[in-house]
Coordinates of C-alpha atoms and ligand atoms in Angstrom, one line a residue:
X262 CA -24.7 -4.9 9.6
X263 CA -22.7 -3.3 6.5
X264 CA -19.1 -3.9 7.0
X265 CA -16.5 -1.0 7.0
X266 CA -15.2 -0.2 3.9
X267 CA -10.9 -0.4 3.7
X268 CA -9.5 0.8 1.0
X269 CA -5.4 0.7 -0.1
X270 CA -3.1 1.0 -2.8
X271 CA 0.4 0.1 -3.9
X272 CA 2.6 1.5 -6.4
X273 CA 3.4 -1.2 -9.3
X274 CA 6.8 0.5 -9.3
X275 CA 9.1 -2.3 -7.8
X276 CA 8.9 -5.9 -6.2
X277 CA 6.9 -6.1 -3.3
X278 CA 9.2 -6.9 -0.3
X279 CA 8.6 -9.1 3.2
X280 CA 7.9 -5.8 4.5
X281 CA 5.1 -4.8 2.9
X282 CA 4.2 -8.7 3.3
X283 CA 4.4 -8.0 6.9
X284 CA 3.2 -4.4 7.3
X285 CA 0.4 -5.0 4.8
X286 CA -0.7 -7.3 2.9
X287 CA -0.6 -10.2 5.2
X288 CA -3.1 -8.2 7.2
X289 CA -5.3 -7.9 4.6
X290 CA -5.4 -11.0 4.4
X291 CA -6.3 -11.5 7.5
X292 CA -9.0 -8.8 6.9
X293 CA -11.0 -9.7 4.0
X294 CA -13.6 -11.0 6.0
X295 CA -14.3 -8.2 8.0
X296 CA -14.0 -5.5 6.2
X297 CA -15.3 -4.3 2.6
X298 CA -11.5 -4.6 1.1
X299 CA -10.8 -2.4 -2.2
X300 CA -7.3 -3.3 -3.3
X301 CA -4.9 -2.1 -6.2
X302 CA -2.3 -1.0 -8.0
X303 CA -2.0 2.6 -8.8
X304 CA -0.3 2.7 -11.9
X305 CA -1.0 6.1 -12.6
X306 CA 1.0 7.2 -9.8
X307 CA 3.9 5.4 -11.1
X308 CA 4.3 7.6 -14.0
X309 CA 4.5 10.8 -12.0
X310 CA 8.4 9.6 -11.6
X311 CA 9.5 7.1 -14.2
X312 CA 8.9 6.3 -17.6
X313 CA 8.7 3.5 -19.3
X314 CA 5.4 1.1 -20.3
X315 CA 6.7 -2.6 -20.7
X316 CA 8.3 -2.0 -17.5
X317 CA 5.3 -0.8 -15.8
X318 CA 3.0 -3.4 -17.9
X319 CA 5.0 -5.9 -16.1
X320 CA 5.2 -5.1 -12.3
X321 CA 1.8 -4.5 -12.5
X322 CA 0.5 -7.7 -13.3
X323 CA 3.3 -8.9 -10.9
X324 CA 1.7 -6.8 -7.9
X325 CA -1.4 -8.3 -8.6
X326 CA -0.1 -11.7 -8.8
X327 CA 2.0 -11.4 -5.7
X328 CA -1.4 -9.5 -3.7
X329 CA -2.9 -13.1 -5.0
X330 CA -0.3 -15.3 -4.4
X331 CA -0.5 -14.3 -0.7
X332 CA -4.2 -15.2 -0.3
X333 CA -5.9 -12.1 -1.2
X334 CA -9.5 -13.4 -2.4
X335 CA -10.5 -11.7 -5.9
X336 CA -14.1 -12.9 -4.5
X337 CA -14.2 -11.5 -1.2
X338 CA -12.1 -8.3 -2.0
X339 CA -12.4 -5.6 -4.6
X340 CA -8.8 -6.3 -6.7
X341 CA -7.4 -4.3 -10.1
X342 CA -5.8 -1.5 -11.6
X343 CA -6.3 2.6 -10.8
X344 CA -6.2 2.5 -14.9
X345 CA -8.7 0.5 -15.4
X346 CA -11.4 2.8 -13.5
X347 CA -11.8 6.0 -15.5
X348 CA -13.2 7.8 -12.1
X349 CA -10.5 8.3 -10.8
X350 CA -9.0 10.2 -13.2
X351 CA -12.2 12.3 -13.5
X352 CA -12.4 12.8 -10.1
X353 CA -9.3 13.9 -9.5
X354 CA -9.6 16.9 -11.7
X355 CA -12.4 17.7 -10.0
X356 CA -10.8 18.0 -7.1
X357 CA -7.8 19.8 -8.2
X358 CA -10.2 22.6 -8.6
X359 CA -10.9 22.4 -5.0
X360 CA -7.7 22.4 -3.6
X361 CA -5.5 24.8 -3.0
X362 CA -1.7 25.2 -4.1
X363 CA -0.7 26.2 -0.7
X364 CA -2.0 23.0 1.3
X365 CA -0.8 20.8 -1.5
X366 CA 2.6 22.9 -1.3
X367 CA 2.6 21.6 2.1
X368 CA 2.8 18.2 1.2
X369 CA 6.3 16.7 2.4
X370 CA 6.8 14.3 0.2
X371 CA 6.4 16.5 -2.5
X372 CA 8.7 18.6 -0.8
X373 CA 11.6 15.6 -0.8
X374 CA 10.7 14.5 -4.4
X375 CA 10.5 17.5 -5.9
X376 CA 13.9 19.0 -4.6
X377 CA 15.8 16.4 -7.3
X378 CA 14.1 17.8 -10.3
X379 CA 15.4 21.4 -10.1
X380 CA 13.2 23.9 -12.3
X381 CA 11.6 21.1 -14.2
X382 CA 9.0 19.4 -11.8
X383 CA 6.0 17.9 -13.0
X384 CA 3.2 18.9 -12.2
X385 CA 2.0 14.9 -11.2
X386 CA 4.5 15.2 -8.8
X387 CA 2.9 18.4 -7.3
X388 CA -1.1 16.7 -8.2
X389 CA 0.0 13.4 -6.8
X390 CA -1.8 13.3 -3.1
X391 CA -5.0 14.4 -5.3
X392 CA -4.8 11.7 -7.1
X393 CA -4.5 10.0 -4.4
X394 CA -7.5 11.7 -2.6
X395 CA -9.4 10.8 -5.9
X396 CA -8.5 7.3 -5.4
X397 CA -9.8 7.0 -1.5
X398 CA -13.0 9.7 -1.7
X399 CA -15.0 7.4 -4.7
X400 CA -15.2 4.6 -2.4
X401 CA -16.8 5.9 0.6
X402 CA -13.6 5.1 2.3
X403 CA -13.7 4.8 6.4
X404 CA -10.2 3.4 6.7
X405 CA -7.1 3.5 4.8
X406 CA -4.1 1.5 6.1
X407 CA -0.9 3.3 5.1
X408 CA 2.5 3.6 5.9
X409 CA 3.2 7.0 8.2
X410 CA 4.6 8.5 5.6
X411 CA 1.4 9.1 3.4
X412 CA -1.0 10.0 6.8
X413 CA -0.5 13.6 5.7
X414 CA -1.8 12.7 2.6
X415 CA -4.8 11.3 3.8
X416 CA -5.3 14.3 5.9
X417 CA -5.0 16.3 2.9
X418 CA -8.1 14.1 1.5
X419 CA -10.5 14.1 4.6
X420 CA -9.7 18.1 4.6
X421 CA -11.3 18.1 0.9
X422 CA -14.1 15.6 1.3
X423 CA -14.7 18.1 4.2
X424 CA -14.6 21.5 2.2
X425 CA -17.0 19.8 -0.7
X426 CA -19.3 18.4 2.2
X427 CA -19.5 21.6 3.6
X428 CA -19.7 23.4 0.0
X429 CA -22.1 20.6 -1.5
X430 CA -24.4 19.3 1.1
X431 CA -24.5 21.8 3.6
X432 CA -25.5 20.7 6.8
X433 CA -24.8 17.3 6.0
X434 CA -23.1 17.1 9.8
X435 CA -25.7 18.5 11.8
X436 CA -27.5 16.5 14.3
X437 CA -30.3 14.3 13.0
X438 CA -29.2 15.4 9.5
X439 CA -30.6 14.4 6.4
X440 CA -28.4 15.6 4.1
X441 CA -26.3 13.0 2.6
X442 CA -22.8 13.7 2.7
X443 CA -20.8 13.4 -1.0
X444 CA -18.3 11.9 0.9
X445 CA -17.8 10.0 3.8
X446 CA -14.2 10.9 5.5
X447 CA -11.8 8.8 5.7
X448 CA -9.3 7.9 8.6
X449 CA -6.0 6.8 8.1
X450 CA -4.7 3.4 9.4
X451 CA -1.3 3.1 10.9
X452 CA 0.3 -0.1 12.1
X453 CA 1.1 -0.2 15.0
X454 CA 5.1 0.0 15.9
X455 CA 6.8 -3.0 16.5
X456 CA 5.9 -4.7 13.6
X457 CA 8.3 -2.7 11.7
X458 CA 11.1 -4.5 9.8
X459 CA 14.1 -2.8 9.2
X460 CA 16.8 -2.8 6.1
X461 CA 19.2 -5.9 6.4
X462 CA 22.1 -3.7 6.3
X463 CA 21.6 -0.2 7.5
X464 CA 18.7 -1.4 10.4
X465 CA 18.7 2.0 11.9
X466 CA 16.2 2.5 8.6
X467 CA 13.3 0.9 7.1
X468 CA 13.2 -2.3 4.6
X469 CA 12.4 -0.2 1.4
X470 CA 11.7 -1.8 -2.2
X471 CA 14.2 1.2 -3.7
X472 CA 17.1 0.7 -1.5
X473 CA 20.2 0.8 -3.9
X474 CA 21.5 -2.0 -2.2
X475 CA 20.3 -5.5 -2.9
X476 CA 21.1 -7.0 0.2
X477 CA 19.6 -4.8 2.2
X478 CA 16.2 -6.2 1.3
X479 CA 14.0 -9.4 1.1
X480 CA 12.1 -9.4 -1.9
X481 CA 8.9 -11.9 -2.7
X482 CA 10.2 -13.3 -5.3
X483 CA 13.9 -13.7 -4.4
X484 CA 15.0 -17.5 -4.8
X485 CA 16.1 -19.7 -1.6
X486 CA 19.6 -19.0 -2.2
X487 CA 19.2 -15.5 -2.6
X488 CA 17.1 -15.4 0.9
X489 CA 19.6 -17.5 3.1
X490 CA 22.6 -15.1 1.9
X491 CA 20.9 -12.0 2.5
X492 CA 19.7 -13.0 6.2
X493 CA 23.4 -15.0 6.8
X494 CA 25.0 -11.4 5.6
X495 CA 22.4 -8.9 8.1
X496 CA 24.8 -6.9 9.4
X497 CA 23.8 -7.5 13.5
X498 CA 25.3 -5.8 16.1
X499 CA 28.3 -6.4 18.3
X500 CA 28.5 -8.3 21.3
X501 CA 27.2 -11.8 21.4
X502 CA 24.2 -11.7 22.9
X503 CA 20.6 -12.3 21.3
X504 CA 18.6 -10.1 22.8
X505 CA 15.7 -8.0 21.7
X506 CA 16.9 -4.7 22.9
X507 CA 16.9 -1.3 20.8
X508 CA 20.7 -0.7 21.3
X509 CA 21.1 -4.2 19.1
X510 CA 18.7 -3.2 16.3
X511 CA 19.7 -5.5 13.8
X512 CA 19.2 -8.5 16.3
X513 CA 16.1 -7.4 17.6
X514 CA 15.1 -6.8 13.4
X515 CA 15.7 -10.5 13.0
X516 CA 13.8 -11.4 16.2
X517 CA 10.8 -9.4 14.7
X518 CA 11.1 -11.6 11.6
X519 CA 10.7 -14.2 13.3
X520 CA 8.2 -13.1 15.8
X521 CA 5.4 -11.8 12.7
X522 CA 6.1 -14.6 10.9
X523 CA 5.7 -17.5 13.2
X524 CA 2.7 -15.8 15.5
X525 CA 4.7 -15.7 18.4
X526 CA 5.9 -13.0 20.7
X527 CA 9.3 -11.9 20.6
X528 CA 9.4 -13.1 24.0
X529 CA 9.2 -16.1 23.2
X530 CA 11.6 -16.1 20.2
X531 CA 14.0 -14.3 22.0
X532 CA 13.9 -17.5 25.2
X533 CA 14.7 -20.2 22.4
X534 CA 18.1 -18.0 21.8
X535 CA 19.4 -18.0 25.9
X536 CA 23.1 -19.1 25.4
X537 CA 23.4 -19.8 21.8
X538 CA 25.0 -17.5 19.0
X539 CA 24.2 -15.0 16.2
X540 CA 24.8 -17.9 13.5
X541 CA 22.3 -20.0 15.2
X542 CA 19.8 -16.8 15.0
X543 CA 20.6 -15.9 11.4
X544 CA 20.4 -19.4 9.6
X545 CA 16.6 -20.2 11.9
X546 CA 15.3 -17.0 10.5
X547 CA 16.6 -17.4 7.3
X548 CA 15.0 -21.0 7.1
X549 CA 11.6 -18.6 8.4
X550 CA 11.9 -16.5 5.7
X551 CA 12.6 -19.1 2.7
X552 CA 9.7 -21.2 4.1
X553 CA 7.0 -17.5 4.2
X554 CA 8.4 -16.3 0.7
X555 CA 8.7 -19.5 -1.2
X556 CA 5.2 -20.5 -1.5
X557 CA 4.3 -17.0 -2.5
X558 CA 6.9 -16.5 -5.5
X559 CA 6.3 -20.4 -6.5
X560 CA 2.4 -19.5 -7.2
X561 CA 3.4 -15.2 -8.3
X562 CA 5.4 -17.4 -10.7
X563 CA 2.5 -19.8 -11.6
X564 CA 0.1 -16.8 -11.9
X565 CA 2.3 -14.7 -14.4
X566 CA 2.5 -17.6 -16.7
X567 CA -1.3 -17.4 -16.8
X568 CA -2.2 -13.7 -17.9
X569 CA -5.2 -14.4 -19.1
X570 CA -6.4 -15.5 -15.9
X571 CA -4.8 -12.5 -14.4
X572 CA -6.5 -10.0 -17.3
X573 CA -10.1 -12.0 -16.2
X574 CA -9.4 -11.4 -12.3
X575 CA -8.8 -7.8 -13.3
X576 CA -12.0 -7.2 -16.1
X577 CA -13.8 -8.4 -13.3
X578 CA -12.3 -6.4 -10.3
X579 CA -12.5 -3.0 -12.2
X580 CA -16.6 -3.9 -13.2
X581 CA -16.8 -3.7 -9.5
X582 CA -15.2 -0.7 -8.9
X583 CA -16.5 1.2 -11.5
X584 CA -19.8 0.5 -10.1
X585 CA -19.4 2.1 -6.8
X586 CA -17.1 5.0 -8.3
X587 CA -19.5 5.9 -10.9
X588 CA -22.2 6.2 -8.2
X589 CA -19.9 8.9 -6.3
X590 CA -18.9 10.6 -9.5
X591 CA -22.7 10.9 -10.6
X592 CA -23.3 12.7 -7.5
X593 CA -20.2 15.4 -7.4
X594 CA -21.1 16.1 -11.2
X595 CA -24.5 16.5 -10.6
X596 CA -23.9 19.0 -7.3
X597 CA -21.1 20.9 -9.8
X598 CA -23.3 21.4 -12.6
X599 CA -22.2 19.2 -15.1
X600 CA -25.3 18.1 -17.6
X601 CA -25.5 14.3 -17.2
X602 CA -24.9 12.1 -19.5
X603 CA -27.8 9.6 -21.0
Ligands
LIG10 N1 0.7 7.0 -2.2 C1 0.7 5.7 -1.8 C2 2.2 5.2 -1.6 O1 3.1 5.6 -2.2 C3 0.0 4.8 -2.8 C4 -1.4 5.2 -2.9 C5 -2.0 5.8 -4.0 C6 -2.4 4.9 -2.0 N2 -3.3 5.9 -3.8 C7 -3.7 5.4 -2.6 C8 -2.5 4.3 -0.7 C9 -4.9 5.3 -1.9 C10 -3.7 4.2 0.0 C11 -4.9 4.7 -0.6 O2 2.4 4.3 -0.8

């Protein structure tokens, strides 16, 4: 039986956090198996909002280090860097010619990002979910695990692997078709609530990487010290109960930690807590936390100190995907008309 094929990205544009540990990667882990996993970091995304290349150079070996350093398996999954794959760049033009400004318009995160740039936008703000479409549609992508805040991107992509089926390789969804699609459309991947962890000092919102406040977030590579303070400081809520309730959000965040982390139910985190305090909570979950993130930023660590085993992980990673991408590319230039190359 061929496996599904999963596909995700993440923007080298900060430290990873135990929230994307948690909501993502972890999973993947988890997944590799299963699934024909495609991994990496989109660096060319990064530049539709910062500049700055020793910066990025950096943070994008680190998000591959990190992706390693938590068990992702350069063997068993498809690992490198949206740079290193020429498609996808190609591609994407290509598809900018099939979209149309008003459903990329549409986009809301465009719509958010774009508002702080006044008259001067760029236009990689504007062509970013193409990109992005590029990136998923050379695969043959079934799923793609995101956040909820890029499904409408990924609807935008299935709507233009749609049109250029349609356009293409008409008929290629009729019954008993032969026709072979030029793309196979891709469903979006939400986790499921509940797993969600929350800002350490506002938990009304989500853990983000680009919170202006450092405490507010646990990142992969923050040092024991760093971890205990930030979980001892969570702001909780008042009262003195521990219970997993949504009018005590920041107890029932730390409770979540604990729960993911540790493979039990909340249920069951939340009985070891009947008639003791919010310190007893706090300094347990910290002691969680530092045990999940320590091994991970001890080998990251390890891992950046080795590039050249990073650079060989990633020569080898993009050979892979530039096989499968070129096969798709080959097919949409041949359908447009362009002459092929020998
Ligand atoms: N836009 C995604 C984000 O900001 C990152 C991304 C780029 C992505 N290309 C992708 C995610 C392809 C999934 C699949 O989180």
């Amino acid at each position: 039986m061929t496996k599904k094929i999963m596909l995700s990205a993440v923007q080298p544009s900060n430290r990873l956090t135990i929230g994307n540990y948690v909501g993502a990667v972890m999973n993947w882990t988890k997944m590799q198996k299963d699934y024909d996993c495609i991994f990496f970091a989109v660096d060319m995304h990064v530049i539709t909002n910062s500049r700055g290349s020793e910066d990025l150079k950096r943070q994008t070996y680190e998000t591959i280090a990190t992706y390693l350093a938590c068990g992702l398996d350069p063997e068993a999954a498809t690992l490198f860097v949206q740079s290193h794959v020429k498609e996808h760049a190609e591609l994407s033009w290509i598809l900018t010619c099939h979209a149309t400004m008003g459903e990329v318009s549409r986009m809301t995160q465009f719509k958010d990002k774009s508002s702080k740039h006044g008259e001067m936008i760029p236009m990689g703000l504007f062509a970013y979910p193409v990109l992005m479409a590029a990136d998923i549609l050379l695969y043959q992508t079934n799923l793609v695990p995101v956040g909820a805040d890029q499904k409408q991107h990924v609807e935008l992509t299935r709507d233009l692997a749609m049109r250029m089926n349609n356009h293409y390789t008409p008929g290629w969804n009729k019954e008993g078709a032969t026709t072979k699609p030029l793309f196979a459309l891709p469903d979006p991947w939400i986790p499921k609530e509940g797993g969600k962890i929350l800002s350490l000092q506002d938990p009304t919102k989500k853990m983000s990487k680009s919170d202006a406040d450092p405490k507010a977030t646990l990142f992969l590579n923050d040092t024991d010290k760093e971890i205990e303070k930030k979980v001892k400081s969570a702001v909780t809520d008042s009262g003195s109960e521990i219970k997993a309730s949504d009018e005590k959000p920041g107890i029932l965040n730390l409770l979540t930690l604990q729960s993911v982390l540790t493979g039990r139910t909340i249920a069951e985190v939340e009985a070891a807590y009947v008639g003791k305090q919010y310190g007893h909570l706090k300094v347990d979950t910290a002691g969680i936390c530092v045990d999940t993130i320590r091994p991970v930023r001890e080998k990251t660590a390890q891992l950046m100190g080795d590039l050249t085993y990073l650079d060989q992980v990633l020569k080898r990673g993009a050979e892979r995907a530039r096989e499968r991408a070129a096969r798709t590319l080959k097919a949409v230039s041949a359908k447009i008309g362009f002459i092929p190359t020998t």
